[in-house]
Short mmCIF file of C-alpha atoms and ligand atoms in Angstrom, two decimals:
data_model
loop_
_atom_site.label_atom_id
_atom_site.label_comp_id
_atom_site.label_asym_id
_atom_site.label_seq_id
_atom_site.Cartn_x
_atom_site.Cartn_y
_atom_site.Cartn_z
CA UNK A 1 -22.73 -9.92 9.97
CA UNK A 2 -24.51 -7.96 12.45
CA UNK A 3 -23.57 -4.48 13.81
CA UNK A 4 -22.32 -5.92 17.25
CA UNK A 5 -19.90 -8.26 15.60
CA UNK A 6 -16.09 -8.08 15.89
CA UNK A 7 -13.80 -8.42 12.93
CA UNK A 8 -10.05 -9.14 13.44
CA UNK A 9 -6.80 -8.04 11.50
CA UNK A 10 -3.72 -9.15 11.30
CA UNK A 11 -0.75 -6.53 9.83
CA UNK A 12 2.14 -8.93 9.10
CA UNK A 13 5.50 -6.75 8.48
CA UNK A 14 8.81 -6.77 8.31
CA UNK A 15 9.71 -6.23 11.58
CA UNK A 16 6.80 -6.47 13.61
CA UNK A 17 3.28 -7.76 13.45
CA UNK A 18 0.10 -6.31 14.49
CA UNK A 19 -3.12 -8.60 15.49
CA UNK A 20 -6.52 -6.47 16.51
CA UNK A 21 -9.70 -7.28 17.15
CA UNK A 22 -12.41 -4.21 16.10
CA UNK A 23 -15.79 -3.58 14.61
CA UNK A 24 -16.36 -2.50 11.40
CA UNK A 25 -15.97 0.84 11.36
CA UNK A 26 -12.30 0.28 12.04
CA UNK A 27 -12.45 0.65 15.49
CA UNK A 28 -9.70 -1.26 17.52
CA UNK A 29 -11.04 -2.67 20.74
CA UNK A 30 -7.65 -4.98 21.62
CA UNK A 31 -4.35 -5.11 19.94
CA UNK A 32 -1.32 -6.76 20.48
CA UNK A 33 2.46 -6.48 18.64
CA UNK A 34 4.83 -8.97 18.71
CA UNK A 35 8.15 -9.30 16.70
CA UNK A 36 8.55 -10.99 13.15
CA UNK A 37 9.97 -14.09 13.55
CA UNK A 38 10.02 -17.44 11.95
CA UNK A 39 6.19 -18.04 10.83
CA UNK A 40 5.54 -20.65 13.75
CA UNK A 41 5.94 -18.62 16.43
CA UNK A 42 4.25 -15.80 14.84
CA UNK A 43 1.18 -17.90 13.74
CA UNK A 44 0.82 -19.52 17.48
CA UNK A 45 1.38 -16.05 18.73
CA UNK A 46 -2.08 -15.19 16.51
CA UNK A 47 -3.99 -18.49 17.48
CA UNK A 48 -3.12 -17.22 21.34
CA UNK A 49 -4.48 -13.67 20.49
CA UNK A 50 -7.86 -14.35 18.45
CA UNK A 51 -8.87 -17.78 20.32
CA UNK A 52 -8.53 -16.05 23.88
CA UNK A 53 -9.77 -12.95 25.34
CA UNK A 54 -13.74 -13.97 24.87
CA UNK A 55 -13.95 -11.33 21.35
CA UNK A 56 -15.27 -14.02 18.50
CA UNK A 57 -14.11 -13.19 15.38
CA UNK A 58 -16.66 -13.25 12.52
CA UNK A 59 -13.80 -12.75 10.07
CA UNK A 60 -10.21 -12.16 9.70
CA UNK A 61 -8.42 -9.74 7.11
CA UNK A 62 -4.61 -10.40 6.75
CA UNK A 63 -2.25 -7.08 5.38
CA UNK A 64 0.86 -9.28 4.42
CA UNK A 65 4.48 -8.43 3.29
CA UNK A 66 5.01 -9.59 0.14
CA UNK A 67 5.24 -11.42 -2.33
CA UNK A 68 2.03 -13.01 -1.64
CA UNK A 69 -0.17 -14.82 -3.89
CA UNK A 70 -3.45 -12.78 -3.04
CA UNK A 71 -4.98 -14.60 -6.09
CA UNK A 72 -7.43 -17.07 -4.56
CA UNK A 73 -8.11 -18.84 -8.01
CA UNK A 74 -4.18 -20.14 -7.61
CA UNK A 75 -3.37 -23.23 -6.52
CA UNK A 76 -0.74 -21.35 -3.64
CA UNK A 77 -3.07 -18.81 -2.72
CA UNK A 78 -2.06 -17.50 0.13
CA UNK A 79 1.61 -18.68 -0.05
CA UNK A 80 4.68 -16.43 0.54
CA UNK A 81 7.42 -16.47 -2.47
CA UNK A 82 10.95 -16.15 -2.62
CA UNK A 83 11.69 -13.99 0.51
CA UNK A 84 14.94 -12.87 2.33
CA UNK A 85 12.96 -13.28 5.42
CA UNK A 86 14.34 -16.66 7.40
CA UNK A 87 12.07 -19.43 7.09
CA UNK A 88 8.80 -17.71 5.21
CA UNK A 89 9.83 -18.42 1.59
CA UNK A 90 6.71 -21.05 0.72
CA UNK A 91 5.17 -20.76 3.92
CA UNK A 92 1.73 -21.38 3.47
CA UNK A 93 0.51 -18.44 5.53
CA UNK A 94 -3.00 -18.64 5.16
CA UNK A 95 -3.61 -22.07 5.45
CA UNK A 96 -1.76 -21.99 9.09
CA UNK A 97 -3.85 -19.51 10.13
CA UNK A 98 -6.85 -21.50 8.85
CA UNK A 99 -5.85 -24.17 10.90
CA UNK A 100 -5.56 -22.19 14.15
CA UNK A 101 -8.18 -19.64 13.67
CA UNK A 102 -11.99 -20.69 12.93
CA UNK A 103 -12.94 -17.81 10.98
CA UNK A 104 -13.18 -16.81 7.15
CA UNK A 105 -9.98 -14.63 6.13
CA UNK A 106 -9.07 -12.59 3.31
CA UNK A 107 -5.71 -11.37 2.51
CA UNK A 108 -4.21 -8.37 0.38
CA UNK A 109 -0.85 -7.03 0.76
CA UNK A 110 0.47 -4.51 3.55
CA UNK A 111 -0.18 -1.47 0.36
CA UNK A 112 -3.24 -2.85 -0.26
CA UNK A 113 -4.33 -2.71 3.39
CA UNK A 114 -3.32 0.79 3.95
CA UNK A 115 -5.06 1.87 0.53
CA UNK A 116 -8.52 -0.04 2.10
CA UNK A 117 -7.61 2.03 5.09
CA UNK A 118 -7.04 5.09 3.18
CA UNK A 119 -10.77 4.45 1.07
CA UNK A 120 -12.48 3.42 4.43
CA UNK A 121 -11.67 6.41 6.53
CA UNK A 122 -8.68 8.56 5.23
CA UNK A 123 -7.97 10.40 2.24
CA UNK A 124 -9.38 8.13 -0.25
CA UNK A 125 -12.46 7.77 1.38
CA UNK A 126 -14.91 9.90 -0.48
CA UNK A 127 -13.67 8.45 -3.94
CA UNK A 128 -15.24 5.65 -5.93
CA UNK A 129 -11.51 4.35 -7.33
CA UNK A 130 -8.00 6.01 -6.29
CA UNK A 131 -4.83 4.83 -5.98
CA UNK A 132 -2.34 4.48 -3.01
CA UNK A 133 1.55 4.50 -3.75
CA UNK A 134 3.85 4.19 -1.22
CA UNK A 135 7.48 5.97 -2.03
CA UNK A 136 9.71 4.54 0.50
CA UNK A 137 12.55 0.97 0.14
CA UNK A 138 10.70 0.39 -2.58
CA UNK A 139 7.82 1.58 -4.71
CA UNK A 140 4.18 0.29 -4.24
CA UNK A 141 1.03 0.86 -4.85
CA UNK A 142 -2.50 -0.83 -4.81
CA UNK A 143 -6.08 0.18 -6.58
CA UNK A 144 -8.76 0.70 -4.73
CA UNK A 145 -12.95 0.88 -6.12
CA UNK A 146 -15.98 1.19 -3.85
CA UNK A 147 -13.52 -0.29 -0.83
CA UNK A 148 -11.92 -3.36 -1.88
CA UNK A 149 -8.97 -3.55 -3.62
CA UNK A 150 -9.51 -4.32 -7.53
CA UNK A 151 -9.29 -8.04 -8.19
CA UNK A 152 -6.03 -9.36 -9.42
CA UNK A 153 -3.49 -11.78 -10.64
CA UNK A 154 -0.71 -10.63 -8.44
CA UNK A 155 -0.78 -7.85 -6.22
CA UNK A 156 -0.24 -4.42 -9.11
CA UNK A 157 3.69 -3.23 -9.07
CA UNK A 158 3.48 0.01 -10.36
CA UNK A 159 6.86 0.62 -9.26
CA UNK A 160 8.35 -1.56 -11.75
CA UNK A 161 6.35 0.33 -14.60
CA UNK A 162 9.15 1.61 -17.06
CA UNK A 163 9.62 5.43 -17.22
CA UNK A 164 11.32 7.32 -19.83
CA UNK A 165 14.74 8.79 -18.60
CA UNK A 166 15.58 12.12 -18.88
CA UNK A 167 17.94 13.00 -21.68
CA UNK A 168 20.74 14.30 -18.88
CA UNK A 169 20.70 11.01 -16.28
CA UNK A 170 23.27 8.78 -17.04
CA UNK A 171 22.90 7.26 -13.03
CA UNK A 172 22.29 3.31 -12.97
CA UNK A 173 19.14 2.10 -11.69
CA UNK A 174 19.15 0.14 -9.00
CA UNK A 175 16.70 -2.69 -9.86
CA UNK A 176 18.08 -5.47 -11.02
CA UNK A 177 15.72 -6.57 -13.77
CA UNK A 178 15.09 -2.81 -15.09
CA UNK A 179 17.20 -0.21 -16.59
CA UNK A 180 14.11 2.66 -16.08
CA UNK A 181 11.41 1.63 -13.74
CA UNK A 182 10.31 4.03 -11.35
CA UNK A 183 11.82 1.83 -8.09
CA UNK A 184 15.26 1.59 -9.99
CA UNK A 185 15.42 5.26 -10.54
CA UNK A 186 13.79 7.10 -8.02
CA UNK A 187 12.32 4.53 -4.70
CA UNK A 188 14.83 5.88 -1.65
CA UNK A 189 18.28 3.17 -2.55
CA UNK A 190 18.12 4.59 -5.80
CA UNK A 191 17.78 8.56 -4.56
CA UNK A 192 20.70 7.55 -2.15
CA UNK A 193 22.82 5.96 -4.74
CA UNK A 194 22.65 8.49 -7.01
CA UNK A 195 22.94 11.80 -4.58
CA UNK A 196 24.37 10.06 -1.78
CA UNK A 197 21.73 11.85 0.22
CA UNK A 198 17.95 11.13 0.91
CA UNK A 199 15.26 13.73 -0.77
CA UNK A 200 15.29 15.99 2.23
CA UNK A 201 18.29 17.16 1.98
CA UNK A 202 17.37 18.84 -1.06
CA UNK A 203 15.54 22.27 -1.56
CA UNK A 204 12.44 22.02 -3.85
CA UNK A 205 13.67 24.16 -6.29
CA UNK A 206 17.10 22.46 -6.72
CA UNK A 207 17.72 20.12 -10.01
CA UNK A 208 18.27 16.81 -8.16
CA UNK A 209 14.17 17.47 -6.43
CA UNK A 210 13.02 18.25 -10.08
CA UNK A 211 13.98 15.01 -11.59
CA UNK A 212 12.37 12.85 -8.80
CA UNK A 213 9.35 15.11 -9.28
CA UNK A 214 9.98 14.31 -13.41
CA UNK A 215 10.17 10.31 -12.50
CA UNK A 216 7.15 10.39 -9.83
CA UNK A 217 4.99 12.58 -12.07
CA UNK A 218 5.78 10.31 -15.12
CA UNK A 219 4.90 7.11 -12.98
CA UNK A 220 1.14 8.97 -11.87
CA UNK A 221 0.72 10.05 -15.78
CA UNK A 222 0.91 6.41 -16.34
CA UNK A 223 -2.11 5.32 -13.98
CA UNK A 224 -4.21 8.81 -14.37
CA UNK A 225 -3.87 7.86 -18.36
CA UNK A 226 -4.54 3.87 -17.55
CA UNK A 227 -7.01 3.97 -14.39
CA UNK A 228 -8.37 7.29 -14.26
CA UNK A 229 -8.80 7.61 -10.33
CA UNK A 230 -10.27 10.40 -8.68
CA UNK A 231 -7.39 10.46 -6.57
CA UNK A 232 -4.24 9.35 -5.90
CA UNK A 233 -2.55 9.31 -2.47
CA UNK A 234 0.99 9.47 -2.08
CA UNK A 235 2.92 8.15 0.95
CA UNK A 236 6.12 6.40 2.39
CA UNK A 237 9.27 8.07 3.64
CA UNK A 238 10.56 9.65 0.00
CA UNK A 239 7.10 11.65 -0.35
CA UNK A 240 7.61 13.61 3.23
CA UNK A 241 10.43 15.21 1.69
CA UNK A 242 9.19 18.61 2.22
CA UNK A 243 7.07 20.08 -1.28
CA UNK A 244 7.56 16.98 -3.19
CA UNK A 245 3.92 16.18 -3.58
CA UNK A 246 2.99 19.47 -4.89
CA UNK A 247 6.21 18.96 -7.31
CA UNK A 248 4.73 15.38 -8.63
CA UNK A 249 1.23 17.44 -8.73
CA UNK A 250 3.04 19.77 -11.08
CA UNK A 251 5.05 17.41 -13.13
CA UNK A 252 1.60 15.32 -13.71
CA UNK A 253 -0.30 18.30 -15.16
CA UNK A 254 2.73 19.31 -16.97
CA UNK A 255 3.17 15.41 -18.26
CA UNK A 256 -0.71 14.86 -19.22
CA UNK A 257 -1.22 18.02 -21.27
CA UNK A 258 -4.58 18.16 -22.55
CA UNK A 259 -5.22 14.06 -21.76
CA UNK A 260 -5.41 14.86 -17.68
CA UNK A 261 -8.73 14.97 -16.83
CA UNK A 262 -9.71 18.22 -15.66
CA UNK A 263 -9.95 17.24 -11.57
CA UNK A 264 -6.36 16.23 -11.74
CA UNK A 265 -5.42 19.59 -11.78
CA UNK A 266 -7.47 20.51 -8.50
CA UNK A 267 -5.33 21.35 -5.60
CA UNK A 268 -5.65 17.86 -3.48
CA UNK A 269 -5.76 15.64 -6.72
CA UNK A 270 -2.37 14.09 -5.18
CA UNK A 271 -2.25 13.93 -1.46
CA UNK A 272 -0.31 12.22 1.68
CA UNK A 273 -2.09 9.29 3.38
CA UNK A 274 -4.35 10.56 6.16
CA UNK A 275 -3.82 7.69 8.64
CA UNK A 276 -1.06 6.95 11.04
CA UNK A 277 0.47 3.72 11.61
CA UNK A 278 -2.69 2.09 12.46
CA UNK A 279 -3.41 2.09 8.73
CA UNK A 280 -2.16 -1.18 8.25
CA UNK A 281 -3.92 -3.46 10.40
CA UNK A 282 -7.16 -1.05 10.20
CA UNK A 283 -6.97 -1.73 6.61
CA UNK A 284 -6.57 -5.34 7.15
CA UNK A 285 -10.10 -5.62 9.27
CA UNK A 286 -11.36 -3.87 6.54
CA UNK A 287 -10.34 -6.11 4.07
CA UNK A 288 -12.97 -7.78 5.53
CA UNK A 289 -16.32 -5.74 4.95
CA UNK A 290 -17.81 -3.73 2.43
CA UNK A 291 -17.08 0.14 1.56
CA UNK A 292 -20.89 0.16 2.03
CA UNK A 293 -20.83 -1.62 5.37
CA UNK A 294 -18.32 0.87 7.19
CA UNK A 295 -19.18 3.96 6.20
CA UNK A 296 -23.14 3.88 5.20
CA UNK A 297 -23.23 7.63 5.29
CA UNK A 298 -20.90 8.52 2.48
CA UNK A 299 -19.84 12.02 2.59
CA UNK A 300 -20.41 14.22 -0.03
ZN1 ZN B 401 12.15 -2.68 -11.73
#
């Protein structure tokens, strides 16, 4: 791929979907949003935007609600599961875009495309691994190293890793296969059901902010203690509650003890995403390229 070329993305959501056509460094040079609606009229919407306009695509990154099989060793790759989404349970996403689109594509999930976003040109960007969680309808969260995301079986769910519950909570989680992961006890439904009101209603020092703080700082111990990232950013419409990230940041130190690396500590260790709403179908064009390739100037 030469400098000149243009890379496409596609940000496939739950409402709305995002093509774009850019270069490497992330740069959008056309966009278009349409609606999410059944797959075929989103995936001829996508042949009309990439196969028209005179911009050849060298390749094609796809950010993709889930769940996805991103695993392109499976036999589905590239196939949506069981969704509540009308008509894109089993669609074979990938291989209709293959058919309309003559260009190589990737695909990660939407968190993963953000998090490439994030390493490319936002907060994780001057990092060799760190981790993106997103704190919103649900909990997720991708790994990124040197750009890409780290290969996988499945896309990670961190927010279904099992926390320990404080001695005093007696509220029931609200997923439906755990009693004490992190989503169940502490992803928005479950702040909601349990204090009938979202974070920010909350002062930072009162009990019901400390014990999302607890659950959020137990669920970062986990990957500081398993991954060891250089940082972690932390996003999604339960972490702009007002002080919570410097709460997690306190929990975590509190949590790890002596085991948390000393550069966990650091003021910024645990930060908000530094991109917009672009992030998502930046992140899918850069699904596409190297960490190397966008940024070759890495800053120090
Ligand atoms: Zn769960």
């Amino acid at each position: 791929m030469h400098d000149a070329a243009y890379i496409g993305g596609i940000e496939l959501g739950g409402t709305k979907t995002v093509f774009a056509i850019g270069d490497r460094t992330g740069t959008i040079v056309r966009r278009h949003t349409v609606a999410t609606r059944e797959p075929a009229s989103v995936i001829a919407d996508a042949c009309a935007f990439f196969n028209t306009g005179g911009l050849h695509i060298e390749a094609l990154g796809v950010g993709a609600f889930g769940p996805v099989v991103v695993d392109r060793n499976a036999a589905d790759f590239g196939h949506l599961l069981d969704t509540n989404k009308p008509g894109w349970s089993g669609f074979n996403l990938m291989g209709a875009l293959a058919q309309g689109i003559a260009a190589p594509a990737q695909l990660v999930t939407d968190v993963g495309a953000a998090a490439i976003a994030e390493q490319h040109l936002g907060a994780l960007r001057d990092v060799d691994i760190g981790v993106y969680l997103t704190i919103g309808t649900g909990i997720g969260g991708a790994i990124v190293c040197n750009g890409q995301l780290l290969p996988a079986l499945l896309h990670p769910e961190m927010g279904h890793i099992a926390l320990h519950r404080l001695a005093h909570d007696r509220a029931p989680s609200t997923c439906a296969f755990h009693d004490t992961c992190a989503e169940g006890l502490v992803a928005g439904p479950a702040i909601m059901a349990r204090f009938g009101a979202s974070l920010d209603h909350f002062p930072p020092d009162s009990a019901e902010f400390a014990l999302v703080a607890d659950y959020l700082g137990q669920l970062c111990s986990n990957l500081v203690l398993t991954l060891s990232p250089q940082r972690i950013v932390i996003g999604g419409g339960v972490a702009h509650a007002p002080g919570l990230t410097h709460a997690v940041h306190q929990a975590i130190v509190r949590q790890l003890g002596v085991y948390g690396p000393r550069a966990s500590a650091q003021p910024g260790y645990l930060c908000p995403p530094a991109l917009a709403q672009d992030a998502g179908v930046i992140g899918a064009m850069l699904c596409t390229v190297s960490a190397a390739a966008s940024h070759p100037a890495v800053i120090a």
